[in-house]
Amino acid sequence: MGTVAHYLEVNAPADQCYAWWRGLTNLPQIMPDVEKVTPTEGSTHKTHWEVSGPLGKTVTWDATIVEDVPNTRIAWATEESSGLDVKNAGAVRFDDHGGTTGVEVSLQYDPPAGVLGDAVAKLFADPQDKVEKALEAFKTTIEAATPTR
C-alpha cells in the first residue's frame, strides 16, 4: 500500500476551504489526471470518478465520503462494488488558524499485482509530486477567490 501526504498554509478561512472541497467535484481543477468527479444521483456522499489512465484509457470508480466534519475534515474511499481492483482513499484536513487555514491532503492506494498492477502503477506514478502540485494549485485557486481583507 502506498501513502502520500502534503500540508500547506493558505490565505483563506477554513469554512471557505471546506466548502470548495466538500463535493469533491472541484478536484479536476487542481488534479490534471482527474477528468471528472460527479455526484451520484440522489446522494451527497457518493461520487463517480473518471481519471486519465495509462495508454489514453479512462479509469473509473465510485467513492463514498466516509467522514465529513464540517470545516475540519473530509475523507473518501472507493466502494467495494465500484469494479475497480485498486483500493484508494483520500482525506483533506483543515486546520483553522483564523484568517488562514492549514490544509493537508493525504492519499492511500493499494494496487493489485500483475499486469493490472503495472497499469495502475502508471496511473499513480509519482503520487507525492501530484499531491504537492494539487495543493499548490488549490492554494492559488482559493486565494484568488478569497476577498482581501
XYZ file of N, CA, C and O in Angstrom:
596
model
N 0.848 -1.182 0.000
C 0.000 0.000 0.000
C 0.886 1.234 0.000
O 1.874 1.296 0.709
N 0.513 2.216 -0.803
C 1.239 3.476 -0.838
C 0.451 4.566 -0.139
O -0.776 4.566 -0.166
N 1.172 5.470 0.492
C 0.550 6.596 1.160
C 1.370 7.839 0.881
O 2.604 7.794 0.946
N 0.700 8.930 0.567
C 1.367 10.212 0.381
C 0.559 11.276 1.106
O -0.660 11.129 1.292
N 1.242 12.343 1.513
C 0.558 13.445 2.179
C 1.352 14.729 1.964
O 2.578 14.690 1.779
N 0.643 15.838 2.014
C 1.295 17.142 1.905
C 0.444 18.160 2.654
O -0.789 18.074 2.650
N 1.121 19.122 3.274
C 0.463 20.138 4.103
C 0.978 21.499 3.684
O 2.172 21.669 3.432
N 0.069 22.471 3.598
C 0.493 23.852 3.388
C -0.555 24.805 3.942
O -1.687 24.425 4.215
N -0.148 26.027 4.117
C -0.999 27.077 4.669
C -1.559 27.901 3.511
O -0.831 28.244 2.572
N -2.866 28.186 3.552
C -3.485 29.029 2.540
C -4.112 30.245 3.210
O -4.533 30.189 4.363
N -4.155 31.336 2.478
C -4.734 32.580 2.984
C -6.221 32.625 2.671
O -6.675 33.389 1.815
N -6.953 31.761 3.360
C -8.405 31.683 3.209
C -8.951 31.036 4.480
O -8.271 30.205 5.082
N -10.169 31.396 4.872
C -10.745 30.786 6.075
C -11.115 29.317 5.853
O -11.400 28.887 4.733
N -11.122 28.557 6.946
C -11.383 27.118 6.879
C -12.741 26.802 6.267
O -12.858 25.846 5.497
N -13.779 27.599 6.578
C -15.099 27.291 6.033
C -15.125 27.423 4.515
O -15.778 26.647 3.825
N -14.380 28.373 3.970
C -14.314 28.537 2.516
C -13.533 27.379 1.882
O -13.927 26.854 0.839
N -12.442 26.961 2.528
C -11.660 25.828 2.010
C -12.499 24.559 2.027
O -12.540 23.816 1.034
N -13.167 24.323 3.140
C -14.024 23.142 3.267
C -15.110 23.152 2.191
O -15.347 22.127 1.533
N -15.774 24.269 2.005
C -16.858 24.355 1.015
C -16.347 24.039 -0.388
O -17.034 23.378 -1.178
N -15.130 24.471 -0.712
C -14.560 24.203 -2.036
C -14.350 22.699 -2.214
O -14.616 22.154 -3.273
N -13.877 22.012 -1.182
C -13.568 20.589 -1.272
C -14.787 19.696 -1.103
O -14.789 18.560 -1.595
N -15.808 20.120 -0.385
C -16.857 19.239 0.118
C -17.442 18.273 -0.903
O -17.551 17.090 -0.660
N -17.846 18.718 -2.045
C -18.460 17.796 -3.003
C -17.470 16.966 -3.798
O -17.862 16.057 -4.523
N -16.175 17.295 -3.688
C -15.076 16.657 -4.426
C -15.138 16.954 -5.924
O -14.234 16.587 -6.668
N -16.173 17.638 -6.395
C -16.356 17.889 -7.824
C -15.396 18.936 -8.374
O -15.229 19.034 -9.593
N -14.741 19.712 -7.515
C -13.771 20.706 -7.970
C -12.383 20.116 -8.215
O -11.506 20.805 -8.737
N -12.169 18.869 -7.840
C -10.828 18.286 -7.934
C -10.214 18.319 -9.340
O -9.004 18.498 -9.457
N -11.002 18.199 -10.424
C -10.375 18.305 -11.743
C -9.681 19.656 -11.987
O -8.773 19.740 -12.812
N -10.062 20.690 -11.246
C -9.417 21.998 -11.393
C -7.978 21.994 -10.892
O -7.162 22.803 -11.343
N -7.665 21.103 -9.955
C -6.329 21.107 -9.362
C -5.552 19.818 -9.596
O -4.362 19.757 -9.294
N -6.219 18.792 -10.106
C -5.561 17.500 -10.355
C -5.741 17.155 -11.833
O -6.806 16.682 -12.232
N -4.713 17.376 -12.644
C -4.851 17.181 -14.088
C -5.284 15.787 -14.522
O -5.949 15.639 -15.535
N -4.929 14.749 -13.765
C -5.317 13.387 -14.148
C -6.796 13.111 -13.897
O -7.369 12.196 -14.485
N -7.405 13.886 -13.002
C -8.819 13.692 -12.684
C -9.637 14.437 -13.740
O -9.621 15.664 -13.804
N -10.332 13.680 -14.571
C -11.131 14.279 -15.633
C -12.451 14.817 -15.096
O -12.889 15.896 -15.469
N -13.095 14.025 -14.229
C -14.419 14.407 -13.752
C -14.746 13.665 -12.465
O -14.440 12.483 -12.322
N -15.373 14.381 -11.528
C -15.946 13.778 -10.333
C -17.385 14.265 -10.284
O -17.636 15.466 -10.205
N -18.326 13.328 -10.384
C -19.735 13.724 -10.404
C -20.480 13.051 -9.253
O -20.221 11.888 -8.924
N -21.387 13.806 -8.649
C -22.177 13.204 -7.576
C -23.080 12.118 -8.137
O -23.594 12.239 -9.250
N -23.255 11.066 -7.367
C -24.195 10.022 -7.742
C -25.588 10.562 -7.460
O -25.828 11.146 -6.403
N -26.474 10.384 -8.406
C -27.818 10.941 -8.289
C -28.463 10.605 -6.954
O -28.468 9.452 -6.522
N -28.958 11.643 -6.297
C -29.670 11.449 -5.044
C -28.787 11.291 -3.814
O -29.281 11.019 -2.739
N -27.470 11.460 -3.961
C -26.584 11.271 -2.811
C -25.646 12.459 -2.654
O -25.130 12.987 -3.641
N -25.410 12.856 -1.426
C -24.423 13.900 -1.151
C -23.102 13.295 -0.693
O -22.146 14.020 -0.462
N -23.048 11.966 -0.572
C -21.849 11.300 -0.083
C -21.214 10.352 -1.101
O -20.160 9.793 -0.833
N -21.835 10.148 -2.245
C -21.304 9.219 -3.234
C -20.951 9.963 -4.517
O -21.697 10.837 -4.958
N -19.801 9.594 -5.093
C -19.336 10.236 -6.322
C -18.819 9.188 -7.302
O -18.395 8.096 -6.913
N -18.847 9.554 -8.579
C -18.288 8.726 -9.645
C -17.071 9.462 -10.192
O -17.160 10.645 -10.542
N -15.934 8.785 -10.246
C -14.666 9.386 -10.667
C -14.263 8.878 -12.047
O -14.378 7.690 -12.335
N -13.734 9.775 -12.872
C -13.131 9.441 -14.164
C -11.740 10.050 -14.161
O -11.587 11.263 -13.997
N -10.729 9.183 -14.331
C -9.334 9.607 -14.234
C -8.573 9.120 -15.458
O -8.777 7.991 -15.918
N -7.695 9.969 -15.992
C -6.856 9.588 -17.127
C -5.924 8.475 -16.695
O -5.164 8.633 -15.735
N -5.987 7.378 -17.413
C -5.145 6.238 -17.094
C -4.064 6.043 -18.136
O -3.896 6.852 -19.047
N -3.336 4.943 -18.029
C -2.269 4.654 -18.982
C -2.831 4.372 -20.378
O -3.972 3.944 -20.523
N -2.030 4.672 -21.378
C -2.358 4.412 -22.781
C -3.644 5.113 -23.218
O -4.391 4.608 -24.056
N -3.917 6.275 -22.651
C -5.079 7.060 -23.052
C -6.416 6.512 -22.588
O -7.462 6.988 -23.009
N -6.400 5.516 -21.754
C -7.648 4.933 -21.237
C -8.134 5.731 -20.039
O -7.346 6.250 -19.259
N -9.438 5.804 -19.886
C -10.035 6.428 -18.714
C -10.366 5.338 -17.706
O -10.954 4.314 -18.055
N -9.943 5.544 -16.469
C -10.223 4.616 -15.384
C -11.336 5.235 -14.548
O -11.308 6.430 -14.258
N -12.330 4.435 -14.185
C -13.451 4.957 -13.413
C -13.654 4.150 -12.141
O -13.279 2.976 -12.073
N -14.229 4.799 -11.140
C -14.620 4.125 -9.920
C -15.636 4.974 -9.180
O -15.839 6.138 -9.504
N -16.262 4.359 -8.211
C -17.200 5.057 -7.344
C -16.581 5.163 -5.964
O -15.880 4.253 -5.518
N -16.839 6.295 -5.317
C -16.303 6.522 -3.979
C -17.398 7.063 -3.070
O -18.395 7.628 -3.540
N -17.190 6.876 -1.791
C -18.119 7.357 -0.776
C -17.366 8.229 0.216
O -16.247 7.882 0.622
N -17.965 9.340 0.585
C -17.407 10.150 1.664
C -17.683 9.385 2.954
O -18.834 9.118 3.293
N -16.615 8.997 3.624
C -16.735 8.160 4.815
C -16.602 8.955 6.111
O -16.893 8.435 7.191
N -16.154 10.187 5.992
C -16.071 11.067 7.157
C -16.278 12.494 6.681
O -15.677 12.918 5.690
N -17.132 13.215 7.372
C -17.429 14.595 6.997
C -17.643 15.411 8.270
O -18.695 15.341 8.890
N -16.609 16.134 8.659
C -16.678 17.005 9.824
C -16.580 18.431 9.281
O -15.494 18.846 8.849
N -17.703 19.153 9.226
C -17.704 20.480 8.604
C -16.552 21.370 9.068
O -16.255 21.455 10.262
N -15.900 21.960 8.061
C -14.796 22.904 8.242
C -13.549 22.284 8.875
O -12.607 22.990 9.214
N -13.528 20.948 9.032
C -12.414 20.283 9.700
C -11.798 19.149 8.873
O -10.585 19.097 8.719
N -12.625 18.238 8.331
C -12.069 17.061 7.642
C -13.113 16.414 6.735
O -14.284 16.319 7.085
N -12.635 15.963 5.577
C -13.434 15.167 4.649
C -12.566 13.970 4.259
O -11.396 14.145 3.912
N -13.129 12.769 4.303
C -12.397 11.579 3.873
C -13.292 10.758 2.948
O -14.503 10.707 3.137
N -12.691 10.136 1.952
C -13.440 9.328 0.989
C -12.674 8.052 0.684
O -11.475 7.966 0.904
N -13.392 7.053 0.176
C -12.768 5.768 -0.169
C -13.552 5.127 -1.305
O -14.751 5.356 -1.448
N -12.854 4.307 -2.097
C -13.533 3.595 -3.171
C -14.544 2.636 -2.585
O -14.363 2.100 -1.484
N -15.596 2.421 -3.339
C -16.620 1.465 -2.928
C -16.205 0.078 -3.389
O -15.625 -0.086 -4.455
N -16.538 -0.910 -2.599
C -16.216 -2.300 -2.938
C -16.820 -2.698 -4.283
O -16.227 -3.427 -5.048
N -18.006 -2.194 -4.569
C -18.719 -2.592 -5.787
C -18.379 -1.733 -6.993
O -19.031 -1.835 -8.019
N -17.339 -0.896 -6.898
C -17.056 0.031 -7.995
C -16.452 -0.648 -9.216
O -16.325 -0.040 -10.261
N -16.057 -1.918 -9.087
C -15.491 -2.632 -10.218
C -14.013 -2.351 -10.426
O -13.407 -2.863 -11.344
N -13.423 -1.550 -9.590
C -12.007 -1.225 -9.715
C -11.218 -2.110 -8.764
O -11.574 -2.251 -7.601
N -10.140 -2.694 -9.276
C -9.318 -3.558 -8.447
C -8.336 -2.775 -7.580
O -7.539 -3.361 -6.871
N -8.379 -1.464 -7.695
C -7.472 -0.624 -6.934
C -8.247 0.028 -5.805
O -9.167 0.790 -6.047
N -7.868 -0.287 -4.611
C -8.479 0.373 -3.474
C -7.736 1.695 -3.299
O -6.503 1.727 -3.290
N -8.460 2.783 -3.194
C -7.813 4.046 -2.904
C -8.714 4.872 -2.007
O -9.924 4.648 -1.932
N -8.101 5.764 -1.297
C -8.825 6.603 -0.355
C -8.072 7.918 -0.222
O -6.886 7.998 -0.528
N -8.774 8.910 0.247
C -8.140 10.201 0.453
C -8.808 10.943 1.582
O -9.916 10.603 2.012
N -8.105 11.954 2.054
C -8.660 12.810 3.097
C -8.050 14.186 2.960
O -6.924 14.338 2.472
N -8.816 15.177 3.365
C -8.298 16.533 3.446
C -8.693 17.082 4.806
O -9.815 16.902 5.262
N -7.705 17.659 5.466
C -7.903 18.214 6.806
C -7.701 19.719 6.750
O -6.810 20.205 6.049
N -8.521 20.448 7.491
C -8.456 21.903 7.530
C -8.164 22.339 8.963
O -8.968 22.092 9.860
N -7.016 22.969 9.178
C -6.648 23.487 10.492
C -6.922 24.984 10.495
O -6.207 25.756 9.841
N -7.971 25.385 11.190
C -8.407 26.784 11.228
C -7.433 27.612 12.062
O -7.275 27.377 13.252
N -6.789 28.569 11.422
C -5.868 29.482 12.102
C -6.392 30.913 12.019
O -5.615 31.847 11.868
N -7.706 31.073 12.066
C -8.281 32.404 11.932
C -8.482 32.719 10.466
O -9.256 32.058 9.798
N -7.770 33.698 9.949
C -7.902 34.077 8.541
C -7.166 33.167 7.591
O -7.344 33.244 6.377
N -6.313 32.292 8.113
C -5.604 31.342 7.269
C -5.995 29.924 7.689
O -6.557 29.712 8.757
N -5.673 28.979 6.819
C -6.019 27.582 7.095
C -4.860 26.684 6.678
O -4.341 26.812 5.566
N -4.482 25.782 7.558
C -3.546 24.732 7.184
C -4.342 23.624 6.517
O -5.363 23.182 7.043
N -3.906 23.205 5.345
C -4.625 22.172 4.588
C -3.676 21.005 4.360
O -2.568 21.186 3.868
N -4.129 19.814 4.748
C -3.345 18.613 4.500
C -4.167 17.652 3.663
O -5.309 17.345 4.005
N -3.579 17.197 2.572
C -4.200 16.179 1.725
C -3.382 14.910 1.863
O -2.150 14.936 1.799
N -4.069 13.797 2.068
C -3.398 12.507 2.111
C -4.153 11.538 1.206
O -5.373 11.593 1.105
N -3.403 10.693 0.528
C -3.972 9.669 -0.349
C -3.342 8.332 -0.021
O -2.142 8.255 0.257
N -4.159 7.290 -0.061
C -3.673 5.930 0.114
C -4.159 5.113 -1.083
O -5.278 5.300 -1.540
N -3.319 4.229 -1.556
C -3.711 3.378 -2.684
C -3.063 2.015 -2.516
O -1.988 1.887 -1.953
N -3.760 1.005 -3.011
C -3.311 -0.372 -2.875
C -3.481 -1.062 -4.223
O -4.492 -1.719 -4.470
N -2.497 -0.906 -5.120
C -2.638 -1.512 -6.449
C -2.501 -3.031 -6.399
O -1.775 -3.560 -5.570
N -3.196 -3.725 -7.297
C -3.081 -5.183 -7.374
C -1.761 -5.586 -8.026
O -1.058 -4.752 -8.580
N -1.460 -6.856 -7.978
C -0.248 -7.378 -8.605
C -0.516 -7.694 -10.077
O -1.647 -7.610 -10.541
N 0.514 -8.027 -10.785
C 0.380 -8.478 -12.166
C 0.294 -7.341 -13.164
O 0.678 -6.206 -12.898
N -0.220 -7.656 -14.360
C -0.302 -6.693 -15.457
C -1.175 -5.504 -15.059
O -0.823 -4.351 -15.306
N -2.312 -5.772 -14.427
C -3.173 -4.686 -13.987
C -2.428 -3.806 -12.984
O -2.526 -2.583 -13.032
N -1.652 -4.416 -12.121
C -0.872 -3.657 -11.151
C 0.120 -2.730 -11.830
O 0.317 -1.594 -11.403
N 0.745 -3.194 -12.921
C 1.675 -2.350 -13.668
C 0.950 -1.150 -14.271
O 1.447 -0.029 -14.245
N -0.240 -1.376 -14.801
C -1.024 -0.284 -15.378
C -1.428 0.717 -14.296
O -1.365 1.930 -14.484
N -1.821 0.203 -13.155
C -2.236 1.074 -12.055
C -1.050 1.855 -11.520
O -1.175 3.026 -11.165
N 0.110 1.231 -11.482
C 1.304 1.935 -11.019
C 1.553 3.165 -11.890
O 1.945 4.221 -11.397
N 1.306 3.044 -13.193
C 1.456 4.199 -14.086
C 0.412 5.261 -13.764
O 0.690 6.454 -13.810
N -0.800 4.823 -13.437
C -1.862 5.759 -13.079
C -1.465 6.556 -11.842
O -1.702 7.750 -11.754
N -0.834 5.898 -10.877
C -0.437 6.547 -9.631
C 1.046 6.929 -9.628
O 1.659 7.051 -8.574
N 1.625 7.130 -10.818
C 3.037 7.477 -10.921
C 3.324 8.783 -10.183
O 2.608 9.764 -10.337
N 4.353 8.769 -9.373
C 4.818 9.913 -8.587
C 3.679 10.624 -7.867
O 3.444 11.816 -8.046
N 2.945 9.891 -7.029
C 1.793 10.481 -6.353
C 2.159 11.624 -5.412
O 1.377 12.563 -5.254
N 3.350 11.583 -4.805
C 3.733 12.676 -3.904
C 3.807 13.988 -4.676
O 3.283 15.015 -4.232
N 4.420 13.952 -5.838
C 4.521 15.153 -6.667
C 3.127 15.637 -7.087
O 2.845 16.845 -7.075
N 2.248 14.707 -7.425
C 0.894 15.080 -7.842
C 0.123 15.745 -6.706
O -0.580 16.734 -6.922
N 0.267 15.226 -5.496
C -0.425 15.814 -4.347
C 0.134 17.204 -4.050
O -0.622 18.148 -3.794
N 1.457 17.348 -4.089
C 2.061 18.655 -3.827
C 1.607 19.688 -4.864
O 1.243 20.816 -4.505
N 1.614 19.300 -6.126
C 1.171 20.228 -7.179
C -0.313 20.553 -7.045
O -0.733 21.686 -7.281
N -1.110 19.557 -6.673
C -2.544 19.800 -6.492
C -2.788 20.792 -5.364
O -3.630 21.696 -5.488
N -2.070 20.652 -4.268
C -2.257 21.586 -3.152
C -1.791 22.991 -3.514
O -2.419 23.979 -3.126
N -0.714 23.099 -4.269
C -0.268 24.419 -4.727
C -1.335 25.044 -5.634
O -1.617 26.240 -5.537
N -1.924 24.228 -6.506
C -2.989 24.728 -7.384
C -4.212 25.139 -6.563
O -4.868 26.146 -6.858
N -4.534 24.357 -5.517
C -5.641 24.726 -4.638
C -5.360 26.058 -3.965
O -6.228 26.935 -3.912
N -4.155 26.239 -3.459
C -3.768 27.497 -2.803
C -3.984 28.679 -3.745
O -4.604 29.682 -3.370
N -3.510 28.550 -4.977
C -3.686 29.617 -5.956
C -5.167 29.874 -6.224
O -5.616 31.023 -6.253
N -5.933 28.818 -6.393
C -7.364 28.929 -6.703
C -8.150 29.563 -5.554
O -8.914 30.496 -5.766
N -7.943 29.077 -4.337
C -8.737 29.547 -3.207
C -8.335 30.971 -2.822
O -9.177 31.778 -2.440
N -7.054 31.281 -2.922
C -6.631 32.642 -2.577
C -7.138 33.653 -3.596
O -7.482 34.787 -3.238
N -7.226 33.263 -4.861
C -7.771 34.166 -5.890
C -9.254 34.422 -5.651
O -9.787 35.478 -5.989
N -9.955 33.445 -5.042
C -11.399 33.572 -4.800
C -11.714 34.201 -3.449
O -12.876 34.477 -3.163
N -10.683 34.436 -2.620
C -10.906 34.981 -1.281
C -10.800 36.504 -1.334
O -9.794 37.040 -1.773
N -11.858 37.193 -0.884
C -11.793 38.659 -0.864
C -10.654 39.133 0.062
O -10.416 38.524 1.106
N -9.979 40.176 -0.351
C -8.931 40.722 0.512
C -9.558 41.445 1.681
O -10.627 42.032 1.570
N -8.878 41.363 2.781
C -9.408 41.978 3.993
C -8.932 43.381 4.137
O -7.938 43.801 3.818
